[in-house]
Amino acid sequence: MDTLTQLKTPVTNQTTARDAKEEVLLHVRRALISVSDKRGIVELAKVLRQFGVEIISTGGTHQTLKEAGVAVKSVSEVTGFPEILDGRVKTLHPAIHAGILAATDNPLHLKQLHEHHIEPIDLVVANLYPFEQTIARENVTLEQAIEQIDVGGPTMVRAAAKNHRHTVVVVNPDRYQSLTEELAKNNGAVSFQTRFELAREAFQHTATYDTMIASYFSGLHSNTALPDVVTLSMKRSDALRYGENPHQLAALYGKFNTYFQKLHGKELSYNNILDINAAALLCAEFEKPTAVIVKHNNPCGVGSGETLLEAYKKAFATDTKSAFGGIVCVNRSLDAATAGAINEIFTEVVVAPSYADGVLDLLMKKRDRRLIQQVIDIRSAKAFDVRGVIGGLLLQDQDQHRITREGLSVATRRKPEEEELEALIFAWRVAKHVKSNAIVYTRKDRTLGIGAGQMSRVDSAKIAVMKATEAGLDLAGCAVASDAFFPFADGLLEAVKGGA
């Protein structure tokens, strides 16, 4: 009995009853395998052959399977047409796509397949050309990128995902194990629920792929840094316990974990991640050994020094009360002396580019403390600031402008002295990362008082003075920076009154 005759015969995987469609199993008899990422593909193919599945394949995948001793038929044998145009045209043929797209419980489809001598394809295993890896290489040319734009692969994947009632589609090598387990459990068949989940993953796969290509082309010869159409496609990297509040759902998407690797401690929370991001961006403003302490997305102390310990002590002295339970970020390898000082109070997260010998052992003694290694210099990362609003998004390019003395102009009759200028530059670099209205009092190497996030610039100025006074820090002769609008002298007068 040939395959078409079998499909016309009532079996467990085929039914015309509408209310039973989502309950049936699909027996896999014929598979098409065409993968760029060949991890585990030989092992999967061997399992399929154990269930008597006929395998057809293309180019490099066909060669890999053949060399591994797997019985495999080339796509050219099925289509009667050779691969042409340097492999650009392989699977784009009715003998392939009709086999993938046929609704095998539809008598008309079965009749047409029979008339054209086309066999159904029950399983498509495919992943796409490595476009993302290609454009990540230095000095890659447009021509090289274009050659890694897959055409036949996405077409097959989308066709199989559309027809998931009758076709299984697998795009992720990590799924091979669970697929083989299900085939063993169901005697060579796959459930509708699995087919649906795999189809959803397949559409996400092609959407992400097309988004990468669109984003790459949007970045070439663009007249604007912001795209006309925003296409966001990021894989979920972590499911978080909850969001900003316990009743909110939250997850982390994208490549944050590529930049920041957790070495110890319980999982990061939504608020932890925001604070790590804020602390690392601020710390990256400074070249000298620097320590930043962040709480609720705002710095409560920043210090620079000849050593990291000196820098941390200056940052901590700004606001010893708020530092409790905060996040500490440093821009040098964390040494034992600085780690010991940090360890004296409860610190929720520590971020460093590396840790000296023995430091991790010391800090790991507190089980719940998160220890993070910043493995990539974030100053090289291109990013946008994205905020959700009702019905859409707000998008802006990230503020990567760095305050330098060469970029400053003096608006007052008296020019600042050298130490005043250094203090002012330090203050501006911190103020850039403080929520409006920001008031920041500094010396040339440390913060003295920070007023953040107030509706009134006058209140911010008063709060910053209050914090400095509580910490026993003298504001006389310090510099002050603010992002606030000053239509009146009131905020400035508060700063003068405080000693700036």
PDB file of N, CA, C and O in Angstrom, residues 374-424:
ATOM      1  N   GLN A 374      30.909  41.549  34.925  1.00  0.00           N
ATOM      2  CA  GLN A 374      30.644  42.254  33.672  1.00  0.00           C
ATOM      3  C   GLN A 374      31.702  41.812  32.679  1.00  0.00           C
ATOM      4  O   GLN A 374      32.859  42.217  32.753  1.00  0.00           O
ATOM      5  N   VAL A 375      31.309  40.970  31.738  1.00  0.00           N
ATOM      6  CA  VAL A 375      32.281  40.293  30.877  1.00  0.00           C
ATOM      7  C   VAL A 375      32.567  41.037  29.585  1.00  0.00           C
ATOM      8  O   VAL A 375      33.521  40.703  28.878  1.00  0.00           O
ATOM      9  N   ILE A 376      31.756  42.028  29.247  1.00  0.00           N
ATOM     10  CA  ILE A 376      31.957  42.808  28.024  1.00  0.00           C
ATOM     11  C   ILE A 376      31.899  44.284  28.382  1.00  0.00           C
ATOM     12  O   ILE A 376      31.064  44.709  29.183  1.00  0.00           O
ATOM     13  N   ASP A 377      32.776  45.080  27.784  1.00  0.00           N
ATOM     14  CA  ASP A 377      32.774  46.528  27.989  1.00  0.00           C
ATOM     15  C   ASP A 377      31.503  47.100  27.368  1.00  0.00           C
ATOM     16  O   ASP A 377      31.320  47.058  26.153  1.00  0.00           O
ATOM     17  N   ILE A 378      30.621  47.652  28.185  1.00  0.00           N
ATOM     18  CA  ILE A 378      29.319  48.107  27.688  1.00  0.00           C
ATOM     19  C   ILE A 378      29.430  49.387  26.888  1.00  0.00           C
ATOM     20  O   ILE A 378      28.477  49.787  26.211  1.00  0.00           O
ATOM     21  N   ARG A 379      30.591  50.045  26.927  1.00  0.00           N
ATOM     22  CA  ARG A 379      30.731  51.284  26.149  1.00  0.00           C
ATOM     23  C   ARG A 379      30.685  51.023  24.652  1.00  0.00           C
ATOM     24  O   ARG A 379      30.439  51.928  23.867  1.00  0.00           O
ATOM     25  N   SER A 380      30.914  49.772  24.257  1.00  0.00           N
ATOM     26  CA  SER A 380      30.859  49.422  22.834  1.00  0.00           C
ATOM     27  C   SER A 380      29.470  48.994  22.391  1.00  0.00           C
ATOM     28  O   SER A 380      29.224  48.750  21.213  1.00  0.00           O
ATOM     29  N   ALA A 381      28.531  48.884  23.345  1.00  0.00           N
ATOM     30  CA  ALA A 381      27.193  48.384  23.032  1.00  0.00           C
ATOM     31  C   ALA A 381      26.319  49.504  22.472  1.00  0.00           C
ATOM     32  O   ALA A 381      26.242  50.595  23.035  1.00  0.00           O
ATOM     33  N   LYS A 382      25.669  49.215  21.341  1.00  0.00           N
ATOM     34  CA  LYS A 382      24.712  50.154  20.772  1.00  0.00           C
ATOM     35  C   LYS A 382      23.336  49.846  21.345  1.00  0.00           C
ATOM     36  O   LYS A 382      22.918  48.691  21.370  1.00  0.00           O
ATOM     37  N   ALA A 383      22.663  50.890  21.815  1.00  0.00           N
ATOM     38  CA  ALA A 383      21.387  50.628  22.479  1.00  0.00           C
ATOM     39  C   ALA A 383      20.443  51.801  22.294  1.00  0.00           C
ATOM     40  O   ALA A 383      20.862  52.932  22.019  1.00  0.00           O
ATOM     41  N   PHE A 384      19.168  51.491  22.445  1.00  0.00           N
ATOM     42  CA  PHE A 384      18.125  52.505  22.473  1.00  0.00           C
ATOM     43  C   PHE A 384      17.447  52.457  23.834  1.00  0.00           C
ATOM     44  O   PHE A 384      17.397  51.416  24.481  1.00  0.00           O
ATOM     45  N   ASP A 385      16.933  53.586  24.257  1.00  0.00           N
ATOM     46  CA  ASP A 385      16.068  53.628  25.425  1.00  0.00           C
ATOM     47  C   ASP A 385      14.637  53.474  24.939  1.00  0.00           C
ATOM     48  O   ASP A 385      14.182  54.229  24.076  1.00  0.00           O
ATOM     49  N   VAL A 386      13.922  52.490  25.486  1.00  0.00           N
ATOM     50  CA  VAL A 386      12.561  52.187  25.049  1.00  0.00           C
ATOM     51  C   VAL A 386      11.630  52.290  26.241  1.00  0.00           C
ATOM     52  O   VAL A 386      11.897  51.728  27.306  1.00  0.00           O
ATOM     53  N   ARG A 387      10.544  53.014  26.078  1.00  0.00           N
ATOM     54  CA  ARG A 387       9.524  53.119  27.112  1.00  0.00           C
ATOM     55  C   ARG A 387       8.170  52.771  26.510  1.00  0.00           C
ATOM     56  O   ARG A 387       7.817  53.249  25.420  1.00  0.00           O
ATOM     57  N   GLY A 388       7.424  51.956  27.221  1.00  0.00           N
ATOM     58  CA  GLY A 388       6.083  51.629  26.763  1.00  0.00           C
ATOM     59  C   GLY A 388       5.092  52.721  27.119  1.00  0.00           C
ATOM     60  O   GLY A 388       5.130  53.271  28.226  1.00  0.00           O
ATOM     61  N   VAL A 389       4.254  53.086  26.177  1.00  0.00           N
ATOM     62  CA  VAL A 389       3.150  54.020  26.422  1.00  0.00           C
ATOM     63  C   VAL A 389       1.879  53.364  25.897  1.00  0.00           C
ATOM     64  O   VAL A 389       1.944  52.387  25.150  1.00  0.00           O
ATOM     65  N   ILE A 390       0.750  53.887  26.274  1.00  0.00           N
ATOM     66  CA  ILE A 390      -0.513  53.309  25.820  1.00  0.00           C
ATOM     67  C   ILE A 390      -0.572  53.356  24.295  1.00  0.00           C
ATOM     68  O   ILE A 390      -0.471  54.421  23.686  1.00  0.00           O
ATOM     69  N   GLY A 391      -0.689  52.198  23.681  1.00  0.00           N
ATOM     70  CA  GLY A 391      -0.800  52.124  22.227  1.00  0.00           C
ATOM     71  C   GLY A 391       0.512  52.150  21.486  1.00  0.00           C
ATOM     72  O   GLY A 391       0.522  52.161  20.256  1.00  0.00           O
ATOM     73  N   GLY A 392       1.652  52.163  22.187  1.00  0.00           N
ATOM     74  CA  GLY A 392       2.901  52.205  21.431  1.00  0.00           C
ATOM     75  C   GLY A 392       4.143  52.266  22.294  1.00  0.00           C
ATOM     76  O   GLY A 392       4.151  51.877  23.466  1.00  0.00           O
ATOM     77  N   LEU A 393       5.203  52.786  21.707  1.00  0.00           N
ATOM     78  CA  LEU A 393       6.502  52.887  22.354  1.00  0.00           C
ATOM     79  C   LEU A 393       7.087  54.269  22.121  1.00  0.00           C
ATOM     80  O   LEU A 393       6.839  54.902  21.099  1.00  0.00           O
ATOM     81  N   LEU A 394       7.888  54.709  23.080  1.00  0.00           N
ATOM     82  CA  LEU A 394       8.768  55.853  22.879  1.00  0.00           C
ATOM     83  C   LEU A 394      10.178  55.313  22.712  1.00  0.00           C
ATOM     84  O   LEU A 394      10.612  54.443  23.469  1.00  0.00           O
ATOM     85  N   LEU A 395      10.899  55.822  21.727  1.00  0.00           N
ATOM     86  CA  LEU A 395      12.235  55.320  21.425  1.00  0.00           C
ATOM     87  C   LEU A 395      13.193  56.497  21.283  1.00  0.00           C
ATOM     88  O   LEU A 395      12.864  57.490  20.627  1.00  0.00           O
ATOM     89  N   GLN A 396      14.335  56.398  21.941  1.00  0.00           N
ATOM     90  CA  GLN A 396      15.380  57.396  21.739  1.00  0.00           C
ATOM     91  C   GLN A 396      16.733  56.705  21.747  1.00  0.00           C
ATOM     92  O   GLN A 396      16.880  55.626  22.332  1.00  0.00           O
ATOM     93  N   ASP A 397      17.711  57.301  21.071  1.00  0.00           N
ATOM     94  CA  ASP A 397      19.035  56.717  21.139  1.00  0.00           C
ATOM     95  C   ASP A 397      19.614  56.981  22.525  1.00  0.00           C
ATOM     96  O   ASP A 397      19.279  57.966  23.180  1.00  0.00           O
ATOM     97  N   GLN A 398      20.445  56.055  22.984  1.00  0.00           N
ATOM     98  CA  GLN A 398      20.993  56.153  24.328  1.00  0.00           C
ATOM     99  C   GLN A 398      21.989  57.302  24.413  1.00  0.00           C
ATOM    100  O   GLN A 398      22.757  57.554  23.482  1.00  0.00           O
ATOM    101  N   ASP A 399      21.953  58.018  25.536  1.00  0.00           N
ATOM    102  CA  ASP A 399      22.837  59.160  25.734  1.00  0.00           C
ATOM    103  C   ASP A 399      24.256  58.656  26.004  1.00  0.00           C
ATOM    104  O   ASP A 399      24.594  58.292  27.130  1.00  0.00           O
ATOM    105  N   GLN A 400      25.076  58.638  24.963  1.00  0.00           N
ATOM    106  CA  GLN A 400      26.457  58.187  25.103  1.00  0.00           C
ATOM    107  C   GLN A 400      27.446  59.348  25.025  1.00  0.00           C
ATOM    108  O   GLN A 400      28.653  59.149  24.927  1.00  0.00           O
ATOM    109  N   HIS A 401      26.900  60.562  25.081  1.00  0.00           N
ATOM    110  CA  HIS A 401      27.771  61.732  25.071  1.00  0.00           C
ATOM    111  C   HIS A 401      28.531  61.817  26.395  1.00  0.00           C
ATOM    112  O   HIS A 401      27.949  61.667  27.468  1.00  0.00           O
ATOM    113  N   ARG A 402      29.837  62.038  26.307  1.00  0.00           N
ATOM    114  CA  ARG A 402      30.662  62.134  27.512  1.00  0.00           C
ATOM    115  C   ARG A 402      31.135  63.570  27.681  1.00  0.00           C
ATOM    116  O   ARG A 402      31.637  64.192  26.749  1.00  0.00           O
ATOM    117  N   ILE A 403      30.958  64.095  28.903  1.00  0.00           N
ATOM    118  CA  ILE A 403      31.381  65.455  29.217  1.00  0.00           C
ATOM    119  C   ILE A 403      32.913  65.500  29.304  1.00  0.00           C
ATOM    120  O   ILE A 403      33.521  64.749  30.056  1.00  0.00           O
ATOM    121  N   THR A 404      33.513  66.383  28.518  1.00  0.00           N
ATOM    122  CA  THR A 404      34.963  66.609  28.580  1.00  0.00           C
ATOM    123  C   THR A 404      35.209  68.110  28.655  1.00  0.00           C
ATOM    124  O   THR A 404      34.361  68.921  28.260  1.00  0.00           O
ATOM    125  N   ARG A 405      36.377  68.488  29.142  1.00  0.00           N
ATOM    126  CA  ARG A 405      36.666  69.917  29.255  1.00  0.00           C
ATOM    127  C   ARG A 405      36.717  70.586  27.885  1.00  0.00           C
ATOM    128  O   ARG A 405      36.387  71.761  27.758  1.00  0.00           O
ATOM    129  N   GLU A 406      37.107  69.819  26.856  1.00  0.00           N
ATOM    130  CA  GLU A 406      37.176  70.402  25.510  1.00  0.00           C
ATOM    131  C   GLU A 406      35.792  70.780  24.999  1.00  0.00           C
ATOM    132  O   GLU A 406      35.655  71.677  24.162  1.00  0.00           O
ATOM    133  N   GLY A 407      34.765  70.120  25.501  1.00  0.00           N
ATOM    134  CA  GLY A 407      33.413  70.388  25.018  1.00  0.00           C
ATOM    135  C   GLY A 407      32.664  71.427  25.816  1.00  0.00           C
ATOM    136  O   GLY A 407      31.487  71.695  25.531  1.00  0.00           O
ATOM    137  N   LEU A 408      33.314  72.025  26.826  1.00  0.00           N
ATOM    138  CA  LEU A 408      32.637  72.991  27.692  1.00  0.00           C
ATOM    139  C   LEU A 408      32.919  74.422  27.255  1.00  0.00           C
ATOM    140  O   LEU A 408      34.000  74.742  26.768  1.00  0.00           O
ATOM    141  N   SER A 409      31.930  75.285  27.459  1.00  0.00           N
ATOM    142  CA  SER A 409      32.123  76.731  27.293  1.00  0.00           C
ATOM    143  C   SER A 409      31.689  77.404  28.585  1.00  0.00           C
ATOM    144  O   SER A 409      30.738  76.955  29.234  1.00  0.00           O
ATOM    145  N   VAL A 410      32.391  78.445  28.974  1.00  0.00           N
ATOM    146  CA  VAL A 410      32.130  79.136  30.238  1.00  0.00           C
ATOM    147  C   VAL A 410      31.181  80.295  29.992  1.00  0.00           C
ATOM    148  O   VAL A 410      31.460  81.180  29.183  1.00  0.00           O
ATOM    149  N   ALA A 411      30.038  80.277  30.686  1.00  0.00           N
ATOM    150  CA  ALA A 411      29.025  81.314  30.484  1.00  0.00           C
ATOM    151  C   ALA A 411      29.169  82.473  31.473  1.00  0.00           C
ATOM    152  O   ALA A 411      28.550  83.524  31.286  1.00  0.00           O
ATOM    153  N   THR A 412      29.978  82.290  32.517  1.00  0.00           N
ATOM    154  CA  THR A 412      30.120  83.330  33.540  1.00  0.00           C
ATOM    155  C   THR A 412      31.374  84.163  33.294  1.00  0.00           C
ATOM    156  O   THR A 412      32.291  83.759  32.569  1.00  0.00           O
ATOM    157  N   ARG A 413      31.409  85.368  33.936  1.00  0.00           N
ATOM    158  CA  ARG A 413      32.574  86.235  33.784  1.00  0.00           C
ATOM    159  C   ARG A 413      33.805  85.586  34.402  1.00  0.00           C
ATOM    160  O   ARG A 413      34.895  85.676  33.856  1.00  0.00           O
ATOM    161  N   ARG A 414      33.644  84.950  35.569  1.00  0.00           N
ATOM    162  CA  ARG A 414      34.787  84.290  36.196  1.00  0.00           C
ATOM    163  C   ARG A 414      34.919  82.863  35.660  1.00  0.00           C
ATOM    164  O   ARG A 414      33.977  82.089  35.695  1.00  0.00           O
ATOM    165  N   LYS A 415      36.087  82.519  35.187  1.00  0.00           N
ATOM    166  CA  LYS A 415      36.329  81.163  34.714  1.00  0.00           C
ATOM    167  C   LYS A 415      36.645  80.271  35.918  1.00  0.00           C
ATOM    168  O   LYS A 415      37.292  80.706  36.869  1.00  0.00           O
ATOM    169  N   PRO A 416      36.231  79.016  35.877  1.00  0.00           N
ATOM    170  CA  PRO A 416      36.502  78.122  37.008  1.00  0.00           C
ATOM    171  C   PRO A 416      37.987  77.798  37.113  1.00  0.00           C
ATOM    172  O   PRO A 416      38.689  77.706  36.102  1.00  0.00           O
ATOM    173  N   GLU A 417      38.437  77.646  38.336  1.00  0.00           N
ATOM    174  CA  GLU A 417      39.806  77.181  38.552  1.00  0.00           C
ATOM    175  C   GLU A 417      39.886  75.700  38.198  1.00  0.00           C
ATOM    176  O   GLU A 417      38.869  75.016  38.049  1.00  0.00           O
ATOM    177  N   GLU A 418      41.127  75.191  38.086  1.00  0.00           N
ATOM    178  CA  GLU A 418      41.321  73.822  37.614  1.00  0.00           C
ATOM    179  C   GLU A 418      40.579  72.811  38.475  1.00  0.00           C
ATOM    180  O   GLU A 418      39.886  71.931  37.962  1.00  0.00           O
ATOM    181  N   GLU A 419      40.689  72.917  39.795  1.00  0.00           N
ATOM    182  CA  GLU A 419      40.029  71.953  40.666  1.00  0.00           C
ATOM    183  C   GLU A 419      38.510  72.094  40.596  1.00  0.00           C
ATOM    184  O   GLU A 419      37.777  71.094  40.657  1.00  0.00           O
ATOM    185  N   GLU A 420      38.025  73.316  40.424  1.00  0.00           N
ATOM    186  CA  GLU A 420      36.582  73.531  40.267  1.00  0.00           C
ATOM    187  C   GLU A 420      36.085  72.882  38.974  1.00  0.00           C
ATOM    188  O   GLU A 420      35.010  72.281  38.933  1.00  0.00           O
ATOM    189  N   LEU A 421      36.887  73.018  37.924  1.00  0.00           N
ATOM    190  CA  LEU A 421      36.499  72.442  36.634  1.00  0.00           C
ATOM    191  C   LEU A 421      36.453  70.913  36.727  1.00  0.00           C
ATOM    192  O   LEU A 421      35.522  70.272  36.215  1.00  0.00           O
ATOM    193  N   GLU A 422      37.422  70.319  37.382  1.00  0.00           N
ATOM    194  CA  GLU A 422      37.435  68.868  37.553  1.00  0.00           C
ATOM    195  C   GLU A 422      36.215  68.405  38.357  1.00  0.00           C
ATOM    196  O   GLU A 422      35.592  67.384  38.036  1.00  0.00           O
ATOM    197  N   ALA A 423      35.889  69.175  39.390  1.00  0.00           N
ATOM    198  CA  ALA A 423      34.720  68.819  40.208  1.00  0.00           C
ATOM    199  C   ALA A 423      33.437  68.944  39.404  1.00  0.00           C
ATOM    200  O   ALA A 423      32.518  68.127  39.535  1.00  0.00           O
ATOM    201  N   LEU A 424      33.371  69.971  38.568  1.00  0.00           N
ATOM    202  CA  LEU A 424      32.165  70.176  37.766  1.00  0.00           C
ATOM    203  C   LEU A 424      31.979  69.056  36.736  1.00  0.00           C
ATOM    204  O   LEU A 424      30.865  68.568  36.528  1.00  0.00           O
TER     205      LEU A 424
END
